[in-house]
């Protein structure tokens, strides 16, 4: 974007949503991920200053891109989601998708099941539990005015008024974390008493909770965090007709920082 525009290219950015950022904007709402929000605010200033034309609420499909008269296309679409096969009873407890949780921020009841134990599922489970724990504002007030002894505050920081369980059908929790990065989240989940269940397939959701091969786990709501996959569909359709490059999850699943670096390098070489 800005790198190519500063080198004299006429750059147009299409964004499907009503705001910039895509999944980075969503992940900035997770605990300790507010740096993503700062980065997005920088892009919101830097892109127009560099001369990039921004088109929000604009979906890129092969025909519209080909009709746009572009000389080259850089595809930076977010990741795709794997299908989830679940039997959901008509009177089941409320079921939210990962995007529902990010975008709508529903008020969740005391017992929540999270289906999917990738880094997103673990981070959402932590956020759900922290939301029902002592908030940073409350902690600041109580420490500043000496409302309670430090020992009491430390105990309250380890307690949540909500319980959660994470169900991962595979043998590994936290897929998507870089090595050595998952320990703060896992530590918080353990301190809050979350149940972390590997090799556990959820087969149904009923009015009582989630059903696995081991039986029923009672809960009052479910958040589904499906696995992800690289989204190459647009590249596959366009590349025979238009010079195309891909960055981020449009090429392969990876880290946000790697996608940013790849985009900058590409913008400096086009």
mmCIF file of N, CA and C in Angstrom, residues 46-160:
data_model
loop_
_atom_site.group_PDB
_atom_site.id
_atom_site.type_symbol
_atom_site.label_atom_id
_atom_site.label_comp_id
_atom_site.label_asym_id
_atom_site.label_seq_id
_atom_site.Cartn_x
_atom_site.Cartn_y
_atom_site.Cartn_z
ATOM 1 N N UNK A 46 -1.470 6.845 7.499
ATOM 2 C CA UNK A 46 -0.389 6.730 6.522
ATOM 3 C C UNK A 46 -0.890 6.444 5.111
ATOM 4 N N UNK A 47 -1.942 5.643 4.978
ATOM 5 C CA UNK A 47 -2.422 5.287 3.638
ATOM 6 C C UNK A 47 -2.911 6.510 2.861
ATOM 7 N N UNK A 48 -3.823 7.327 3.417
ATOM 8 C CA UNK A 48 -4.239 8.520 2.656
ATOM 9 C C UNK A 48 -3.089 9.498 2.422
ATOM 10 N N UNK A 49 -2.206 9.650 3.402
ATOM 11 C CA UNK A 49 -1.076 10.571 3.228
ATOM 12 C C UNK A 49 -0.173 10.134 2.076
ATOM 13 N N UNK A 50 -0.069 8.830 1.858
ATOM 14 C CA UNK A 50 0.764 8.319 0.766
ATOM 15 C C UNK A 50 0.055 8.375 -0.580
ATOM 16 N N UNK A 51 -1.241 8.693 -0.567
ATOM 17 C CA UNK A 51 -1.993 8.778 -1.813
ATOM 18 C C UNK A 51 -2.758 7.531 -2.183
ATOM 19 N N UNK A 52 -2.913 6.590 -1.251
ATOM 20 C CA UNK A 52 -3.665 5.366 -1.523
ATOM 21 C C UNK A 52 -5.170 5.687 -1.510
ATOM 22 N N UNK A 53 -5.856 5.266 -2.554
ATOM 23 C CA UNK A 53 -7.314 5.412 -2.610
ATOM 24 C C UNK A 53 -7.944 4.224 -1.885
ATOM 25 N N UNK A 54 -8.746 4.496 -0.856
ATOM 26 C CA UNK A 54 -9.343 3.443 -0.031
ATOM 27 C C UNK A 54 -10.814 3.294 -0.384
ATOM 28 N N UNK A 55 -11.224 2.090 -0.713
ATOM 29 C CA UNK A 55 -12.622 1.779 -1.031
ATOM 30 C C UNK A 55 -13.133 0.776 0.003
ATOM 31 N N UNK A 56 -13.936 1.247 0.951
ATOM 32 C CA UNK A 56 -14.511 0.370 1.967
ATOM 33 C C UNK A 56 -15.797 -0.262 1.444
ATOM 34 N N UNK A 57 -16.224 -1.336 2.102
ATOM 35 C CA UNK A 57 -17.430 -2.070 1.695
ATOM 36 C C UNK A 57 -17.347 -2.512 0.230
ATOM 37 N N UNK A 58 -16.162 -2.896 -0.190
ATOM 38 C CA UNK A 58 -15.916 -3.284 -1.578
ATOM 39 C C UNK A 58 -15.387 -4.708 -1.593
ATOM 40 N N UNK A 59 -16.179 -5.619 -2.142
ATOM 41 C CA UNK A 59 -15.785 -7.017 -2.205
ATOM 42 C C UNK A 59 -15.038 -7.299 -3.503
ATOM 43 N N UNK A 60 -13.904 -7.938 -3.396
ATOM 44 C CA UNK A 60 -13.105 -8.287 -4.573
ATOM 45 C C UNK A 60 -13.508 -9.669 -5.070
ATOM 46 N N UNK A 61 -14.042 -9.717 -6.271
ATOM 47 C CA UNK A 61 -14.287 -10.982 -6.945
ATOM 48 C C UNK A 61 -13.568 -10.929 -8.288
ATOM 49 N N UNK A 62 -13.356 -12.055 -8.926
ATOM 50 C CA UNK A 62 -12.560 -12.052 -10.160
ATOM 51 C C UNK A 62 -13.070 -11.090 -11.233
ATOM 52 N N UNK A 63 -14.356 -11.039 -11.438
ATOM 53 C CA UNK A 63 -14.889 -10.200 -12.511
ATOM 54 C C UNK A 63 -14.698 -8.718 -12.222
ATOM 55 N N UNK A 64 -14.967 -8.289 -10.971
ATOM 56 C CA UNK A 64 -14.831 -6.865 -10.646
ATOM 57 C C UNK A 64 -13.374 -6.423 -10.678
ATOM 58 N N UNK A 65 -12.457 -7.294 -10.275
ATOM 59 C CA UNK A 65 -11.040 -6.935 -10.328
ATOM 60 C C UNK A 65 -10.579 -6.822 -11.779
ATOM 61 N N UNK A 66 -10.970 -7.776 -12.612
ATOM 62 C CA UNK A 66 -10.581 -7.716 -14.023
ATOM 63 C C UNK A 66 -11.167 -6.487 -14.704
ATOM 64 N N UNK A 67 -12.368 -6.082 -14.290
ATOM 65 C CA UNK A 67 -13.010 -4.915 -14.894
ATOM 66 C C UNK A 67 -12.428 -3.603 -14.381
ATOM 67 N N UNK A 68 -11.601 -3.645 -13.339
ATOM 68 C CA UNK A 68 -11.077 -2.421 -12.749
ATOM 69 C C UNK A 68 -9.953 -1.776 -13.527
ATOM 70 N N UNK A 69 -9.431 -2.462 -14.521
ATOM 71 C CA UNK A 69 -8.366 -1.890 -15.331
ATOM 72 C C UNK A 69 -7.018 -1.818 -14.644
ATOM 73 N N UNK A 70 -6.761 -2.696 -13.700
ATOM 74 C CA UNK A 70 -5.501 -2.672 -12.957
ATOM 75 C C UNK A 70 -4.395 -3.373 -13.742
ATOM 76 N N UNK A 71 -3.183 -2.903 -13.539
ATOM 77 C CA UNK A 71 -2.017 -3.540 -14.164
ATOM 78 C C UNK A 71 -1.505 -4.719 -13.347
ATOM 79 N N UNK A 72 -1.732 -4.657 -12.051
ATOM 80 C CA UNK A 72 -1.258 -5.719 -11.169
ATOM 81 C C UNK A 72 -2.162 -5.775 -9.953
ATOM 82 N N UNK A 73 -2.269 -6.962 -9.377
ATOM 83 C CA UNK A 73 -3.136 -7.156 -8.205
ATOM 84 C C UNK A 73 -2.323 -7.801 -7.092
ATOM 85 N N UNK A 74 -2.435 -7.239 -5.893
ATOM 86 C CA UNK A 74 -1.837 -7.830 -4.700
ATOM 87 C C UNK A 74 -2.979 -8.300 -3.808
ATOM 88 N N UNK A 75 -3.017 -9.581 -3.541
ATOM 89 C CA UNK A 75 -4.121 -10.175 -2.784
ATOM 90 C C UNK A 75 -3.658 -10.403 -1.353
ATOM 91 N N UNK A 76 -4.374 -9.792 -0.419
ATOM 92 C CA UNK A 76 -4.035 -9.906 1.008
ATOM 93 C C UNK A 76 -5.283 -10.256 1.806
ATOM 94 N N UNK A 77 -6.045 -11.172 1.295
ATOM 95 C CA UNK A 77 -7.264 -11.588 1.988
ATOM 96 C C UNK A 77 -6.920 -12.361 3.257
ATOM 97 N N UNK A 78 -7.837 -12.311 4.216
ATOM 98 C CA UNK A 78 -7.633 -13.039 5.462
ATOM 99 C C UNK A 78 -7.779 -14.536 5.275
ATOM 100 N N UNK A 79 -7.581 -15.240 6.337
ATOM 101 C CA UNK A 79 -7.640 -16.697 6.303
ATOM 102 C C UNK A 79 -9.072 -17.172 6.110
ATOM 103 N N UNK A 80 -9.205 -18.386 5.580
ATOM 104 C CA UNK A 80 -10.505 -19.026 5.494
ATOM 105 C C UNK A 80 -10.726 -19.916 6.710
ATOM 106 N N UNK A 81 -11.961 -20.361 6.864
ATOM 107 C CA UNK A 81 -12.309 -21.173 8.040
ATOM 108 C C UNK A 81 -12.776 -22.555 7.606
ATOM 109 N N UNK A 82 -12.296 -23.554 8.314
ATOM 110 C CA UNK A 82 -12.688 -24.924 8.016
ATOM 111 C C UNK A 82 -14.130 -25.157 8.460
ATOM 112 N N UNK A 83 -14.863 -25.977 7.725
ATOM 113 C CA UNK A 83 -16.255 -26.250 8.125
ATOM 114 C C UNK A 83 -16.318 -27.004 9.443
ATOM 115 N N UNK A 84 -17.351 -26.708 10.202
ATOM 116 C CA UNK A 84 -17.564 -27.360 11.499
ATOM 117 C C UNK A 84 -18.844 -28.178 11.417
ATOM 118 N N UNK A 85 -18.744 -29.468 11.720
ATOM 119 C CA UNK A 85 -19.901 -30.353 11.674
ATOM 120 C C UNK A 85 -20.376 -30.610 13.098
ATOM 121 N N UNK A 86 -21.515 -29.997 13.439
ATOM 122 C CA UNK A 86 -22.075 -30.133 14.778
ATOM 123 C C UNK A 86 -23.586 -30.302 14.682
ATOM 124 N N UNK A 87 -24.108 -31.163 15.514
ATOM 125 C CA UNK A 87 -25.564 -31.283 15.634
ATOM 126 C C UNK A 87 -26.027 -30.320 16.725
ATOM 127 N N UNK A 88 -26.815 -29.334 16.333
ATOM 128 C CA UNK A 88 -27.277 -28.316 17.284
ATOM 129 C C UNK A 88 -28.785 -28.471 17.453
ATOM 130 N N UNK A 89 -29.210 -28.795 18.655
ATOM 131 C CA UNK A 89 -30.629 -28.997 18.929
ATOM 132 C C UNK A 89 -31.386 -27.677 18.789
ATOM 133 N N UNK A 90 -32.669 -27.730 18.415
ATOM 134 C CA UNK A 90 -33.460 -26.498 18.272
ATOM 135 C C UNK A 90 -33.517 -25.665 19.549
ATOM 136 N N UNK A 91 -33.483 -26.331 20.692
ATOM 137 C CA UNK A 91 -33.550 -25.608 21.966
ATOM 138 C C UNK A 91 -32.184 -25.552 22.653
ATOM 139 N N UNK A 92 -31.126 -25.613 21.863
ATOM 140 C CA UNK A 92 -29.774 -25.627 22.426
ATOM 141 C C UNK A 92 -29.451 -24.308 23.114
ATOM 142 N N UNK A 93 -28.449 -24.349 23.965
ATOM 143 C CA UNK A 93 -27.937 -23.123 24.592
ATOM 144 C C UNK A 93 -27.460 -22.179 23.488
ATOM 145 N N UNK A 94 -27.352 -20.880 23.745
ATOM 146 C CA UNK A 94 -26.886 -19.948 22.705
ATOM 147 C C UNK A 94 -25.512 -20.351 22.154
ATOM 148 N N UNK A 95 -25.403 -20.305 20.821
ATOM 149 C CA UNK A 95 -24.163 -20.662 20.138
ATOM 150 C C UNK A 95 -23.676 -19.434 19.362
ATOM 151 N N UNK A 96 -22.428 -19.044 19.619
ATOM 152 C CA UNK A 96 -21.826 -17.885 18.951
ATOM 153 C C UNK A 96 -20.624 -18.341 18.137
ATOM 154 N N UNK A 97 -20.455 -17.748 16.971
ATOM 155 C CA UNK A 97 -19.231 -17.984 16.224
ATOM 156 C C UNK A 97 -18.136 -17.086 16.789
ATOM 157 N N UNK A 98 -16.919 -17.369 16.368
ATOM 158 C CA UNK A 98 -15.798 -16.526 16.761
ATOM 159 C C UNK A 98 -16.038 -15.076 16.352
ATOM 160 N N UNK A 99 -16.552 -14.864 15.137
ATOM 161 C CA UNK A 99 -16.805 -13.496 14.669
ATOM 162 C C UNK A 99 -17.918 -12.841 15.460
ATOM 163 N N UNK A 100 -18.936 -13.619 15.862
ATOM 164 C CA UNK A 100 -19.986 -13.069 16.735
ATOM 165 C C UNK A 100 -19.360 -12.495 17.999
ATOM 166 N N UNK A 101 -18.460 -13.267 18.594
ATOM 167 C CA UNK A 101 -17.859 -12.822 19.858
ATOM 168 C C UNK A 101 -17.039 -11.558 19.651
ATOM 169 N N UNK A 102 -16.237 -11.523 18.593
ATOM 170 C CA UNK A 102 -15.411 -10.346 18.332
ATOM 171 C C UNK A 102 -16.256 -9.114 18.039
ATOM 172 N N UNK A 103 -17.242 -9.249 17.163
ATOM 173 C CA UNK A 103 -17.946 -8.086 16.641
ATOM 174 C C UNK A 103 -19.111 -7.637 17.523
ATOM 175 N N UNK A 104 -19.799 -8.578 18.146
ATOM 176 C CA UNK A 104 -20.985 -8.231 18.929
ATOM 177 C C UNK A 104 -20.711 -8.147 20.422
ATOM 178 N N UNK A 105 -19.616 -8.763 20.867
ATOM 179 C CA UNK A 105 -19.250 -8.777 22.288
ATOM 180 C C UNK A 105 -20.462 -9.126 23.161
ATOM 181 N N UNK A 106 -21.074 -10.298 22.959
ATOM 182 C CA UNK A 106 -22.260 -10.656 23.738
ATOM 183 C C UNK A 106 -21.940 -10.817 25.219
ATOM 184 N N UNK A 107 -22.911 -10.525 26.059
ATOM 185 C CA UNK A 107 -22.769 -10.758 27.492
ATOM 186 C C UNK A 107 -22.996 -12.246 27.731
ATOM 187 N N UNK A 108 -21.967 -12.926 28.179
ATOM 188 C CA UNK A 108 -22.021 -14.375 28.303
ATOM 189 C C UNK A 108 -22.426 -14.802 29.712
ATOM 190 N N UNK A 109 -23.087 -15.940 29.820
ATOM 191 C CA UNK A 109 -23.513 -16.464 31.128
ATOM 192 C C UNK A 109 -22.333 -17.079 31.888
ATOM 193 N N UNK A 110 -22.604 -17.679 33.051
ATOM 194 C CA UNK A 110 -21.502 -18.137 33.917
ATOM 195 C C UNK A 110 -20.688 -19.307 33.381
ATOM 196 N N UNK A 111 -21.271 -20.197 32.564
ATOM 197 C CA UNK A 111 -20.542 -21.385 32.102
ATOM 198 C C UNK A 111 -20.476 -21.367 30.576
ATOM 199 N N UNK A 112 -19.254 -21.361 30.045
ATOM 200 C CA UNK A 112 -19.065 -21.218 28.595
ATOM 201 C C UNK A 112 -18.144 -22.316 28.085
ATOM 202 N N UNK A 113 -18.553 -22.948 26.979
ATOM 203 C CA UNK A 113 -17.707 -23.912 26.283
ATOM 204 C C UNK A 113 -17.137 -23.252 25.038
ATOM 205 N N UNK A 114 -15.843 -23.410 24.824
ATOM 206 C CA UNK A 114 -15.170 -22.908 23.621
ATOM 207 C C UNK A 114 -14.754 -24.113 22.801
ATOM 208 N N UNK A 115 -15.275 -24.213 21.593
ATOM 209 C CA UNK A 115 -14.952 -25.340 20.709
ATOM 210 C C UNK A 115 -13.865 -24.892 19.739
ATOM 211 N N UNK A 116 -12.703 -25.521 19.842
ATOM 212 C CA UNK A 116 -11.553 -25.152 19.025
ATOM 213 C C UNK A 116 -10.446 -24.616 19.901
ATOM 214 N N UNK A 117 -9.329 -25.339 19.946
ATOM 215 C CA UNK A 117 -8.251 -24.971 20.865
ATOM 216 C C UNK A 117 -7.027 -24.413 20.187
ATOM 217 N N UNK A 118 -7.213 -23.735 19.042
ATOM 218 C CA UNK A 118 -6.086 -23.030 18.434
ATOM 219 C C UNK A 118 -5.751 -21.813 19.279
ATOM 220 N N UNK A 119 -4.777 -20.998 18.839
ATOM 221 C CA UNK A 119 -4.430 -19.813 19.626
ATOM 222 C C UNK A 119 -5.629 -18.877 19.752
ATOM 223 N N UNK A 120 -6.501 -18.828 18.734
ATOM 224 C CA UNK A 120 -7.668 -17.953 18.821
ATOM 225 C C UNK A 120 -8.625 -18.459 19.896
ATOM 226 N N UNK A 121 -8.886 -19.759 19.907
ATOM 227 C CA UNK A 121 -9.778 -20.314 20.919
ATOM 228 C C UNK A 121 -9.267 -20.095 22.331
ATOM 229 N N UNK A 122 -7.949 -20.288 22.537
ATOM 230 C CA UNK A 122 -7.379 -20.080 23.866
ATOM 231 C C UNK A 122 -7.438 -18.609 24.268
ATOM 232 N N UNK A 123 -7.155 -17.715 23.327
ATOM 233 C CA UNK A 123 -7.197 -16.285 23.650
ATOM 234 C C UNK A 123 -8.620 -15.834 23.962
ATOM 235 N N UNK A 124 -9.595 -16.343 23.233
ATOM 236 C CA UNK A 124 -10.985 -15.987 23.517
ATOM 237 C C UNK A 124 -11.405 -16.544 24.873
ATOM 238 N N UNK A 125 -11.002 -17.781 25.175
ATOM 239 C CA UNK A 125 -11.330 -18.346 26.491
ATOM 240 C C UNK A 125 -10.739 -17.492 27.607
ATOM 241 N N UNK A 126 -9.495 -17.059 27.442
ATOM 242 C CA UNK A 126 -8.885 -16.195 28.458
ATOM 243 C C UNK A 126 -9.651 -14.889 28.595
ATOM 244 N N UNK A 127 -10.021 -14.280 27.464
ATOM 245 C CA UNK A 127 -10.756 -13.015 27.513
ATOM 246 C C UNK A 127 -12.107 -13.187 28.199
ATOM 247 N N UNK A 128 -12.774 -14.308 27.937
ATOM 248 C CA UNK A 128 -14.080 -14.585 28.557
ATOM 249 C C UNK A 128 -13.940 -14.661 30.073
ATOM 250 N N UNK A 129 -12.878 -15.311 30.534
ATOM 251 C CA UNK A 129 -12.672 -15.441 31.978
ATOM 252 C C UNK A 129 -12.212 -14.127 32.599
ATOM 253 N N UNK A 130 -11.336 -13.399 31.920
ATOM 254 C CA UNK A 130 -10.871 -12.127 32.461
ATOM 255 C C UNK A 130 -11.985 -11.107 32.554
ATOM 256 N N UNK A 131 -12.943 -11.193 31.631
ATOM 257 C CA UNK A 131 -14.073 -10.262 31.644
ATOM 258 C C UNK A 131 -14.898 -10.396 32.918
ATOM 259 N N UNK A 132 -14.856 -11.556 33.543
ATOM 260 C CA UNK A 132 -15.614 -11.778 34.779
ATOM 261 C C UNK A 132 -14.693 -11.795 35.992
ATOM 262 N N UNK A 133 -13.508 -11.219 35.850
ATOM 263 C CA UNK A 133 -12.554 -11.137 36.944
ATOM 264 C C UNK A 133 -12.357 -9.672 37.331
ATOM 265 N N UNK A 134 -11.413 -9.450 38.222
ATOM 266 C CA UNK A 134 -11.120 -8.092 38.669
ATOM 267 C C UNK A 134 -10.556 -7.287 37.507
ATOM 268 N N UNK A 135 -11.188 -6.166 37.174
ATOM 269 C CA UNK A 135 -10.759 -5.373 36.023
ATOM 270 C C UNK A 135 -9.545 -4.517 36.390
ATOM 271 N N UNK A 136 -8.767 -4.084 35.385
ATOM 272 C CA UNK A 136 -7.625 -3.205 35.668
ATOM 273 C C UNK A 136 -8.050 -1.921 36.382
ATOM 274 N N UNK A 137 -9.216 -1.387 36.032
ATOM 275 C CA UNK A 137 -9.679 -0.159 36.683
ATOM 276 C C UNK A 137 -9.988 -0.392 38.155
ATOM 277 N N UNK A 138 -10.649 -1.521 38.458
ATOM 278 C CA UNK A 138 -10.937 -1.847 39.857
ATOM 279 C C UNK A 138 -9.654 -2.084 40.639
ATOM 280 N N UNK A 139 -8.709 -2.791 40.011
ATOM 281 C CA UNK A 139 -7.440 -3.061 40.688
ATOM 282 C C UNK A 139 -6.713 -1.757 41.005
ATOM 283 N N UNK A 140 -6.669 -0.831 40.041
ATOM 284 C CA UNK A 140 -6.010 0.455 40.266
ATOM 285 C C UNK A 140 -6.663 1.196 41.439
ATOM 286 N N UNK A 141 -7.982 1.251 41.450
ATOM 287 C CA UNK A 141 -8.690 1.962 42.514
ATOM 288 C C UNK A 141 -8.396 1.334 43.879
ATOM 289 N N UNK A 142 -8.477 0.023 43.974
ATOM 290 C CA UNK A 142 -8.305 -0.646 45.255
ATOM 291 C C UNK A 142 -6.867 -0.550 45.761
ATOM 292 N N UNK A 143 -5.899 -0.578 44.838
ATOM 293 C CA UNK A 143 -4.505 -0.436 45.255
ATOM 294 C C UNK A 143 -4.192 1.008 45.636
ATOM 295 N N UNK A 144 -4.695 1.944 44.859
ATOM 296 C CA UNK A 144 -4.391 3.353 45.113
ATOM 297 C C UNK A 144 -4.898 3.803 46.484
ATOM 298 N N UNK A 145 -6.096 3.358 46.837
ATOM 299 C CA UNK A 145 -6.707 3.812 48.086
ATOM 300 C C UNK A 145 -6.629 2.775 49.200
ATOM 301 N N UNK A 146 -5.891 1.707 48.977
ATOM 302 C CA UNK A 146 -5.707 0.726 50.034
ATOM 303 C C UNK A 146 -6.991 0.099 50.513
ATOM 304 N N UNK A 147 -7.922 -0.160 49.579
ATOM 305 C CA UNK A 147 -9.229 -0.699 49.960
ATOM 306 C C UNK A 147 -9.088 -2.082 50.565
ATOM 307 N N UNK A 148 -8.165 -2.881 50.025
ATOM 308 C CA UNK A 148 -7.989 -4.249 50.508
ATOM 309 C C UNK A 148 -6.500 -4.578 50.551
ATOM 310 N N UNK A 149 -6.089 -5.512 51.394
ATOM 311 C CA UNK A 149 -4.674 -5.905 51.450
ATOM 312 C C UNK A 149 -4.211 -6.489 50.113
ATOM 313 N N UNK A 150 -2.924 -6.386 49.849
ATOM 314 C CA UNK A 150 -2.373 -6.913 48.600
ATOM 315 C C UNK A 150 -2.655 -8.394 48.434
ATOM 316 N N UNK A 151 -2.586 -9.150 49.540
ATOM 317 C CA UNK A 151 -2.828 -10.593 49.449
ATOM 318 C C UNK A 151 -4.230 -10.876 48.945
ATOM 319 N N UNK A 152 -5.201 -10.077 49.403
ATOM 320 C CA UNK A 152 -6.582 -10.256 48.952
ATOM 321 C C UNK A 152 -6.722 -9.934 47.474
ATOM 322 N N UNK A 153 -6.051 -8.874 47.031
ATOM 323 C CA UNK A 153 -6.116 -8.504 45.619
ATOM 324 C C UNK A 153 -5.492 -9.592 44.744
ATOM 325 N N UNK A 154 -4.399 -10.176 45.187
ATOM 326 C CA UNK A 154 -3.770 -11.244 44.411
ATOM 327 C C UNK A 154 -4.710 -12.441 44.286
ATOM 328 N N UNK A 155 -5.431 -12.765 45.332
ATOM 329 C CA UNK A 155 -6.390 -13.870 45.253
ATOM 330 C C UNK A 155 -7.509 -13.535 44.278
ATOM 331 N N UNK A 156 -7.992 -12.292 44.310
ATOM 332 C CA UNK A 156 -9.070 -11.901 43.415
ATOM 333 C C UNK A 156 -8.638 -11.911 41.955
ATOM 334 N N UNK A 157 -7.361 -11.592 41.710
ATOM 335 C CA UNK A 157 -6.858 -11.627 40.339
ATOM 336 C C UNK A 157 -6.825 -13.039 39.767
ATOM 337 N N UNK A 158 -6.794 -14.033 40.628
ATOM 338 C CA UNK A 158 -6.765 -15.423 40.172
ATOM 339 C C UNK A 158 -8.157 -16.046 40.125
ATOM 340 N N UNK A 159 -9.189 -15.241 40.362
ATOM 341 C CA UNK A 159 -10.549 -15.775 40.421
ATOM 342 C C UNK A 159 -11.413 -15.131 39.346
ATOM 343 N N UNK A 160 -12.284 -15.921 38.735
ATOM 344 C CA UNK A 160 -13.254 -15.422 37.772
ATOM 345 C C UNK A 160 -14.640 -15.902 38.180
#
